[in-house]
Amino acid sequence: MKTTPLLCMFAAVFLCIAAAGCTDSNAEKNVLVVGNHKMVDARELDQGTGTGTLITEKIIITETLVGTEEDFSLKPILAESWKMINDTTWEFKLREGVKFHNGDEMTAEDVKFSIENINAKQPGRTTLLDYKGSEIVDRYTLRIRSNEKNPLLPAALHSPDTAIISPKSYDAAGNYVGTIGTGPMKLESFNEQTGEVVVVKHTGWWGGTPTLEKIITRGYPNPGTRSMVLENHDVDLTFDPPYSSVDRLDALLGVEVLKFNTPRTYKLDLNMDHAPLDDLNVRKGLAYAIDREGIVDNVLYGVGDAAAGPFLPTMTWANTTLVPYTYDPALAKQYLAEAGWKDTDDDGYIDKDGKKLSLKLLTYTERPGLVPMLEAISANLKDVGVEVTEVAMETGAISPMLNEGDWDLYLIAANLAMVPDPEYVLKTWYTTDGTTNRGHYSNPEVDRLVAEGHNLTLPEERYAYFRDVEGIVYDDVATINIAYYGVAILMWDNVQGFAYDPTAHDYKLSPFMTVS
């Protein structure tokens, strides 16, 4: 058959497309397909039931009153300015002309609704607001009252949980119908069966006209799957493949790998309701048994650093005098022996009163470093005579075990900067009633110091004060901090304009990215 020039052109185009492994995004210009680390649950789209991270950072349909610069200092977003009126009242001046996705203008009434919505439905997420109520001064001015003096309140409003939404995100009966935010993208569809979320650009966004036409977000909980769909060009951008594959992926033609430090710490929570984890000598023994440097080098492949206190050393408020607990199996055994745990029958396991020291170690599978870290930590603990039961499952599967207290150690990659202030972590992780104090660590001195430090207003004074508190929980081994989290962002080179936000959870997309 004779081949025409037109057929030759179509054949060449077809071969070019096949070779490129084109994604859905290539069917339209500036459509970004993202591989997220978990399937989206319908509740995550609702400001009142989700964490705020998805809607504010991953699909950028909502915004907060307050943002942060790269050094974690505060900056205006939906609030133009704020000031303390008295010890318990902050006044916020709102940005005028901000339009919700339905065209309504954002007012003080909408902001009040949003804060009270999350405060009523998830009060644990607004603990640091110490919210008492709000007063509408005028259309663009709102006063927010706390129960007691609260210098932390503007920083607490950086949390994506406090994202501003329209009351019309709910029907007259209060049922969720779809998030209406102010962000650069707006919700178009959500597939409950597949978890796929589609957002399209908000042409009325106050920050300018987005270049992205659409973002399609799909969930891939398995790190290996994320690597595969990126290689197949089923997605344009993803993050955190198996760390062992990062160098190989970076070598692929057309693939770019970016590595950043992100405000997370790999840590072990210890269930202090379970003896002997309530014994400081046992906790110190476990801390000295873990080879942090070996884990960073051989498990995380250099994506991260050994951890001392909970805070990254680059954070302004971090106590940089703290150093990681050294890997010292002999010292670990000494501390365990002081607590009465010795190998009395030469079976390789330490025991006391006829019982082995046996611990149940849990983690979840969505993040690539956790399962291999669990295996390495388990091996370290076995080397000092601790019997370990390893459990690694998706978050939904281990949640009941955590809730029921059926665990001893929980390995987690915990966020440090939901609120850009040291009190956020020290209060929620380490005070007796802390909202994420899973292990029920309790030290009355820490409770007192955190409560008193809350009232300090000058940043440098606060930072110096809370450095001392960080030193106490470090000495108490309130958590065993393993490593500071590094994130690997993978994208094809047809994606341009990605800018890393070091204060975000893993990553935050920019509406001014392009996909050719």
XYZ file of C-alpha atoms in Angstrom:
516
model
C 0.000 0.000 0.000
C 1.293 3.403 -0.859
C 2.007 5.581 2.164
C 1.004 9.229 1.863
C 2.977 12.074 3.458
C -0.021 12.693 5.755
C 0.008 9.084 6.971
C 3.755 9.344 7.523
C 3.205 12.430 9.652
C 0.524 10.683 11.747
C 2.787 7.634 12.132
C 5.658 9.795 13.338
C 3.409 11.555 15.825
C 2.082 8.218 17.064
C 5.563 6.841 17.586
C 6.597 9.988 19.390
C 3.622 9.761 21.743
C 4.202 6.066 22.372
C 7.848 6.657 23.157
C 6.993 9.482 25.552
C 4.579 7.331 27.521
C 2.103 10.188 27.599
C -0.239 10.677 30.559
C -3.779 11.979 30.655
C -2.250 15.416 31.150
C -0.924 15.443 27.588
C -4.461 15.268 26.204
C -4.900 18.843 27.394
C -2.353 21.528 28.046
C -1.525 22.333 31.682
C -3.316 19.367 33.230
C -1.230 17.920 36.049
C -1.681 14.290 37.119
C -0.384 13.674 40.649
C 0.281 10.384 42.422
C -0.545 10.955 46.093
C 0.674 8.677 48.887
C -2.796 7.543 49.924
C -6.300 7.147 48.601
C -8.478 10.162 49.243
C -11.322 9.554 51.646
C -14.455 11.675 51.190
C -14.031 13.051 54.704
C -10.693 14.620 53.765
C -12.446 16.974 51.360
C -14.577 18.410 54.165
C -12.897 21.078 56.310
C -14.952 19.877 59.255
C -13.840 16.233 59.120
C -10.478 16.187 57.311
C -7.030 17.313 58.357
C -6.978 20.315 56.007
C -3.726 19.131 54.432
C -5.322 17.723 51.292
C -7.595 20.647 50.503
C -5.090 23.378 51.372
C -1.782 21.965 50.134
C -2.328 19.017 47.809
C -5.316 20.201 45.744
C -5.134 23.918 46.786
C -8.860 24.643 46.902
C -8.736 26.363 50.297
C -6.522 28.905 52.039
C -5.820 29.996 55.591
C -5.795 33.440 57.153
C -2.083 33.233 57.954
C 0.832 31.734 56.034
C 4.549 31.285 56.577
C 7.755 32.291 54.897
C 10.469 29.691 54.284
C 11.989 30.417 57.709
C 8.603 29.711 59.352
C 7.935 33.386 60.133
C 4.326 34.445 59.615
C 2.965 36.217 56.542
C -0.510 37.394 55.458
C -2.741 35.289 53.197
C -6.478 35.865 53.601
C -5.825 38.169 56.541
C -3.952 41.332 55.573
C -2.908 42.123 59.136
C -3.553 41.249 62.768
C -2.920 42.771 66.165
C -3.509 41.970 69.807
C -6.304 44.153 71.230
C -5.941 42.803 74.768
C -4.655 39.651 76.438
C -7.508 37.510 75.133
C -8.490 39.238 71.869
C -6.837 39.397 68.450
C -8.211 41.564 65.639
C -7.813 40.421 62.015
C -8.232 42.665 58.995
C -9.317 40.565 56.037
C -8.214 40.910 52.450
C -10.993 42.630 50.510
C -12.311 41.362 47.191
C -11.547 37.682 47.821
C -14.072 35.531 45.963
C -15.211 32.041 46.821
C -15.495 29.551 43.983
C -19.242 30.283 43.720
C -18.571 33.999 43.208
C -19.550 35.135 46.720
C -17.165 37.543 48.429
C -15.407 36.313 51.554
C -16.417 38.276 54.649
C -15.835 38.190 58.381
C -19.011 36.132 58.729
C -17.514 33.366 56.554
C -14.287 33.362 58.545
C -16.192 33.107 61.807
C -18.214 30.207 60.407
C -15.072 28.361 59.268
C -13.301 28.637 62.613
C -16.384 27.605 64.550
C -17.044 24.721 62.146
C -13.695 23.038 62.813
C -13.726 23.994 66.495
C -17.115 22.331 67.005
C -16.461 19.220 64.937
C -12.793 18.572 65.785
C -11.889 20.555 68.918
C -8.628 18.625 69.228
C -7.408 20.388 66.100
C -8.035 23.860 67.550
C -6.476 23.294 70.972
C -3.831 25.949 70.417
C -6.454 28.519 69.451
C -8.002 28.152 72.926
C -11.088 29.416 71.123
C -13.787 31.229 73.107
C -15.645 33.071 70.368
C -15.551 35.620 67.558
C -16.978 39.078 67.127
C -17.695 40.596 63.717
C -16.581 44.241 63.808
C -17.439 44.978 60.194
C -17.534 43.193 56.839
C -13.741 42.797 56.723
C -12.786 42.838 60.411
C -13.056 39.980 62.891
C -12.013 39.756 66.513
C -11.152 36.296 67.802
C -11.232 35.696 71.545
C -9.380 33.036 73.509
C -10.172 31.861 77.024
C -6.799 32.995 78.301
C -3.904 35.084 77.015
C -2.808 33.529 73.727
C 0.226 34.929 71.862
C 0.136 31.779 69.725
C -3.232 32.458 68.109
C -2.057 33.906 64.741
C 0.417 31.034 64.324
C -2.365 28.539 65.105
C -4.347 30.002 62.209
C -1.593 28.866 59.835
C -2.790 25.295 60.362
C -4.525 23.949 57.226
C -7.224 22.631 59.555
C -8.411 26.233 59.905
C -8.871 26.752 56.152
C -11.622 29.206 55.234
C -14.688 27.812 53.460
C -18.070 29.116 52.442
C -21.023 28.096 54.656
C -22.614 26.969 51.378
C -20.285 23.957 51.492
C -23.184 22.515 53.519
C -26.894 22.369 52.778
C -29.627 23.832 54.972
C -29.609 20.682 57.128
C -25.850 20.941 57.673
C -24.942 18.090 55.330
C -21.663 18.405 53.428
C -22.246 19.003 49.702
C -18.781 20.026 48.465
C -16.025 22.346 49.635
C -16.307 25.896 48.363
C -13.044 27.624 49.110
C -11.090 30.680 47.998
C -8.045 28.852 46.611
C -6.600 28.936 43.095
C -8.310 25.645 42.188
C -11.909 24.556 42.749
C -13.412 21.129 43.238
C -14.872 19.607 40.080
C -15.359 15.933 40.958
C -14.552 13.150 43.396
C -14.863 9.456 42.599
C -15.678 7.576 45.801
C -14.819 4.215 44.215
C -11.351 5.146 42.936
C -10.535 8.070 45.223
C -9.665 10.256 42.230
C -10.084 13.986 42.818
C -10.300 16.508 39.983
C -9.931 20.242 40.551
C -10.008 23.006 37.937
C -8.667 26.544 37.987
C -10.535 29.303 39.795
C -10.433 32.195 37.335
C -11.632 34.605 40.017
C -8.750 33.881 42.390
C -7.464 36.986 44.153
C -3.848 35.885 43.668
C -3.967 35.931 39.860
C -5.010 33.602 37.071
C -3.607 30.082 37.526
C -1.727 28.555 34.614
C -2.802 25.055 35.616
C -6.125 24.199 34.015
C -6.707 21.063 36.055
C -5.122 18.831 38.695
C -6.019 15.135 38.794
C -4.979 13.456 42.052
C -4.870 9.670 42.383
C -3.891 7.643 45.434
C -1.103 5.053 45.438
C -0.443 3.939 49.020
C 2.412 1.622 48.034
C 5.741 3.450 47.410
C 6.697 0.866 44.773
C 3.474 1.531 42.917
C 4.197 5.254 42.955
C 7.580 4.532 41.377
C 5.965 2.351 38.701
C 3.220 4.799 37.709
C 5.806 7.566 37.446
C 8.039 5.425 35.221
C 5.041 4.515 33.056
C 4.178 8.208 32.861
C 0.723 7.471 34.238
C 1.364 10.471 36.504
C 3.371 13.633 35.946
C 4.473 14.088 39.552
C 4.690 11.966 42.677
C 6.839 11.697 45.771
C 8.543 9.243 48.089
C 9.221 6.127 46.008
C 11.251 3.377 47.680
C 14.417 5.223 48.648
C 16.516 2.419 47.177
C 15.153 3.352 43.742
C 15.762 7.116 43.886
C 19.147 7.091 42.104
C 17.877 4.738 39.395
C 14.822 6.920 38.775
C 16.960 10.048 38.696
C 19.034 8.475 35.917
C 16.016 7.937 33.664
C 15.841 10.211 30.646
C 13.187 12.869 31.201
C 12.724 12.238 34.942
C 13.807 14.798 37.525
C 14.269 13.915 41.196
C 14.382 16.695 43.783
C 15.370 16.049 47.408
C 14.340 18.355 50.223
C 14.200 18.397 53.987
C 10.647 18.597 55.228
C 9.384 19.377 58.741
C 8.806 15.812 59.883
C 10.567 13.564 62.343
C 10.659 9.784 62.255
C 9.986 8.901 65.872
C 8.947 6.021 68.083
C 6.003 6.662 70.375
C 6.245 4.517 73.490
C 3.131 3.167 75.187
C 3.831 4.103 78.782
C 0.634 2.442 79.926
C 2.557 -0.781 79.299
C 5.314 -1.769 81.694
C 8.260 -1.603 81.425
C 8.124 1.384 79.046
C 7.199 3.558 82.019
C 10.739 2.901 83.305
C 13.238 5.577 82.212
C 16.125 3.112 82.257
C 14.274 0.870 79.811
C 13.538 3.801 77.516
C 17.186 4.875 77.604
C 18.241 1.326 76.872
C 16.039 1.265 73.784
C 17.301 4.700 72.705
C 20.956 3.617 72.841
C 20.155 0.337 71.065
C 19.146 2.016 67.793
C 21.713 2.734 65.069
C 20.449 6.064 63.728
C 23.416 6.771 61.463
C 23.195 3.276 59.980
C 19.479 3.729 59.335
C 20.037 7.060 57.563
C 22.879 5.687 55.430
C 21.624 2.193 54.646
C 17.834 2.350 54.966
C 17.008 5.908 53.928
C 19.898 6.066 51.435
C 20.946 9.439 52.789
C 17.493 10.999 52.500
C 17.365 12.428 56.036
C 19.597 12.971 59.084
C 19.942 11.355 62.496
C 17.621 13.055 65.009
C 18.277 14.382 68.488
C 15.348 16.421 69.779
C 12.047 16.489 67.915
C 12.815 19.721 66.022
C 14.952 20.071 62.913
C 18.169 21.944 63.803
C 17.322 24.473 61.071
C 14.186 25.597 62.921
C 14.800 28.885 64.716
C 13.549 27.546 68.024
C 15.388 24.189 68.001
C 17.677 23.255 70.898
C 20.838 22.656 68.903
C 22.842 21.589 71.969
C 21.066 18.225 71.858
C 22.794 15.381 70.022
C 21.364 12.071 68.801
C 21.578 9.196 71.272
C 24.655 7.248 70.179
C 24.469 3.684 68.962
C 25.907 1.795 71.919
C 24.553 -1.749 72.438
C 26.735 -2.273 75.537
C 25.343 0.864 77.195
C 21.849 -0.148 76.120
C 22.235 -3.506 77.885
C 23.591 -1.709 80.965
C 20.503 0.500 81.252
C 18.212 -2.486 80.694
C 20.106 -4.458 83.351
C 19.699 -1.577 85.819
C 15.950 -1.943 85.262
C 16.249 -5.645 86.095
C 16.206 -7.035 82.533
C 18.946 -9.625 81.998
C 19.347 -12.810 79.993
C 19.168 -15.287 82.866
C 18.739 -18.447 80.777
C 21.174 -17.710 77.911
C 18.467 -17.920 75.235
C 19.469 -14.580 73.693
C 16.531 -12.659 75.199
C 16.504 -10.561 78.351
C 13.947 -11.442 80.983
C 12.657 -10.405 84.393
C 10.582 -12.417 86.847
C 10.467 -15.234 84.318
C 9.108 -13.115 81.447
C 10.903 -11.961 78.290
C 10.970 -8.309 77.389
C 8.658 -8.568 74.376
C 7.469 -5.483 72.482
C 4.941 -5.017 69.678
C 6.276 -2.550 67.091
C 3.793 -0.968 64.667
C 4.120 1.215 61.606
C 2.155 2.044 58.466
C 3.112 1.333 54.883
C 2.256 4.551 53.007
C 5.675 6.143 53.482
C 8.653 4.360 51.927
C 11.092 4.670 54.794
C 8.891 3.262 57.531
C 8.800 -0.474 56.805
C 12.563 -0.884 56.202
C 13.179 1.323 59.250
C 10.896 -0.940 61.299
C 12.951 -3.945 60.216
C 16.241 -2.228 61.078
C 14.988 -1.035 64.480
C 13.635 -4.500 65.229
C 17.034 -6.022 64.419
C 18.774 -3.460 66.653
C 16.474 -4.258 69.571
C 16.866 -8.006 69.097
C 20.648 -7.506 69.265
C 20.268 -6.307 72.875
C 17.911 -9.151 73.761
C 14.469 -7.608 73.193
C 11.875 -9.814 71.512
C 10.008 -7.792 68.875
C 6.733 -8.483 67.084
C 6.647 -6.444 63.859
C 3.370 -5.140 62.423
C 3.303 -3.080 59.199
C -0.044 -2.347 57.541
C -1.899 0.516 55.918
C -2.996 3.254 58.294
C -6.631 2.192 58.329
C -5.701 -1.326 59.380
C -3.510 -0.370 62.332
C -5.730 2.456 63.621
C -7.911 0.086 65.698
C -4.785 -1.367 67.327
C -3.575 2.109 68.251
C -6.986 3.135 69.560
C -7.280 -0.003 71.679
C -3.761 0.266 73.093
C -2.655 -2.967 71.424
C 0.906 -1.780 70.827
C 4.146 -0.935 72.586
C 6.135 1.063 70.022
C 4.703 3.046 67.108
C 7.007 4.270 64.327
C 5.587 7.370 62.691
C 6.703 10.216 60.423
C 5.238 13.081 62.448
C 4.736 16.632 61.219
C 6.439 19.465 63.086
C 5.022 22.630 61.575
C 1.235 22.550 61.495
C 1.696 25.585 63.738
C 5.007 27.432 63.276
C 5.954 27.671 66.945
C 7.672 25.247 69.357
C 4.683 25.149 71.684
C 2.658 23.256 69.061
C 4.787 20.093 69.246
C 5.721 20.345 72.910
C 2.105 20.754 73.991
C 0.434 18.254 71.676
C 3.113 15.534 71.913
C 4.356 15.832 75.472
C 1.840 17.345 77.892
C -0.309 14.915 79.833
C -3.451 15.891 77.921
C -1.683 16.479 74.588
C -3.897 15.647 71.616
C -1.238 13.454 69.960
C 0.401 12.131 73.132
C -0.352 8.530 72.131
C 2.042 7.012 74.638
C 0.535 8.876 77.621
C 3.876 10.321 78.694
C 3.320 12.520 81.726
C 5.680 14.876 83.517
C 4.068 17.536 85.760
C 7.095 19.787 85.291
C 6.656 19.716 81.500
C 2.929 20.425 81.907
C 3.697 23.420 84.125
C 6.449 24.820 81.922
C 4.412 24.546 78.715
C 1.426 26.226 80.394
C 3.567 29.082 81.732
C 5.546 29.485 78.503
C 2.301 29.876 76.584
C 2.010 33.431 77.911
C 5.375 34.645 76.611
C 4.884 37.100 73.754
C 8.354 37.958 72.397
C 9.516 35.314 69.882
C 13.122 35.102 71.071
C 12.003 34.841 74.691
C 9.574 32.059 73.749
C 12.163 30.188 71.722
C 14.806 30.273 74.476
C 12.254 29.147 77.069
C 10.943 26.231 75.026
C 14.467 25.059 74.170
C 14.776 24.138 77.828
C 11.497 22.197 77.672
C 12.763 20.340 74.622
C 15.815 19.370 76.665
C 13.638 17.864 79.399
C 11.618 15.625 77.074
C 14.876 14.595 75.374
C 16.330 13.538 78.741
C 13.068 11.767 79.636
C 13.109 9.854 76.315
C 9.458 10.854 75.997
C 9.726 9.735 72.372
C 12.652 8.038 70.654
C 13.546 10.339 67.769
C 15.209 8.396 64.961
C 15.761 10.668 61.952
C 14.669 13.923 60.360
C 12.568 13.333 57.294
C 13.764 13.907 53.761
C 11.337 13.908 50.856
C 12.037 12.967 47.239
C 9.842 14.679 44.626
C 9.747 12.958 41.211
C 8.429 14.568 38.068
C 8.763 14.408 34.332
C 10.544 17.292 32.665
C 7.361 18.426 30.929
C 6.358 19.816 34.338
C 7.696 23.298 35.004
C 7.333 25.813 37.811
C 7.312 23.507 40.838
C 8.552 25.377 43.899
C 9.210 23.502 47.123
C 7.556 24.867 50.262
C 9.640 23.716 53.273
C 6.761 24.438 55.657
C 4.268 22.145 53.875
C 3.369 18.502 54.503
C 5.552 16.721 51.921
C 4.803 19.243 49.173
C 2.464 22.044 48.189
C 1.501 22.597 44.587
C 1.750 25.974 42.894
C -1.127 27.106 40.646
C 1.453 28.670 38.326
C 2.998 25.377 37.248
C 2.787 24.349 33.603
C 2.549 20.955 31.922
C 3.521 20.876 28.264
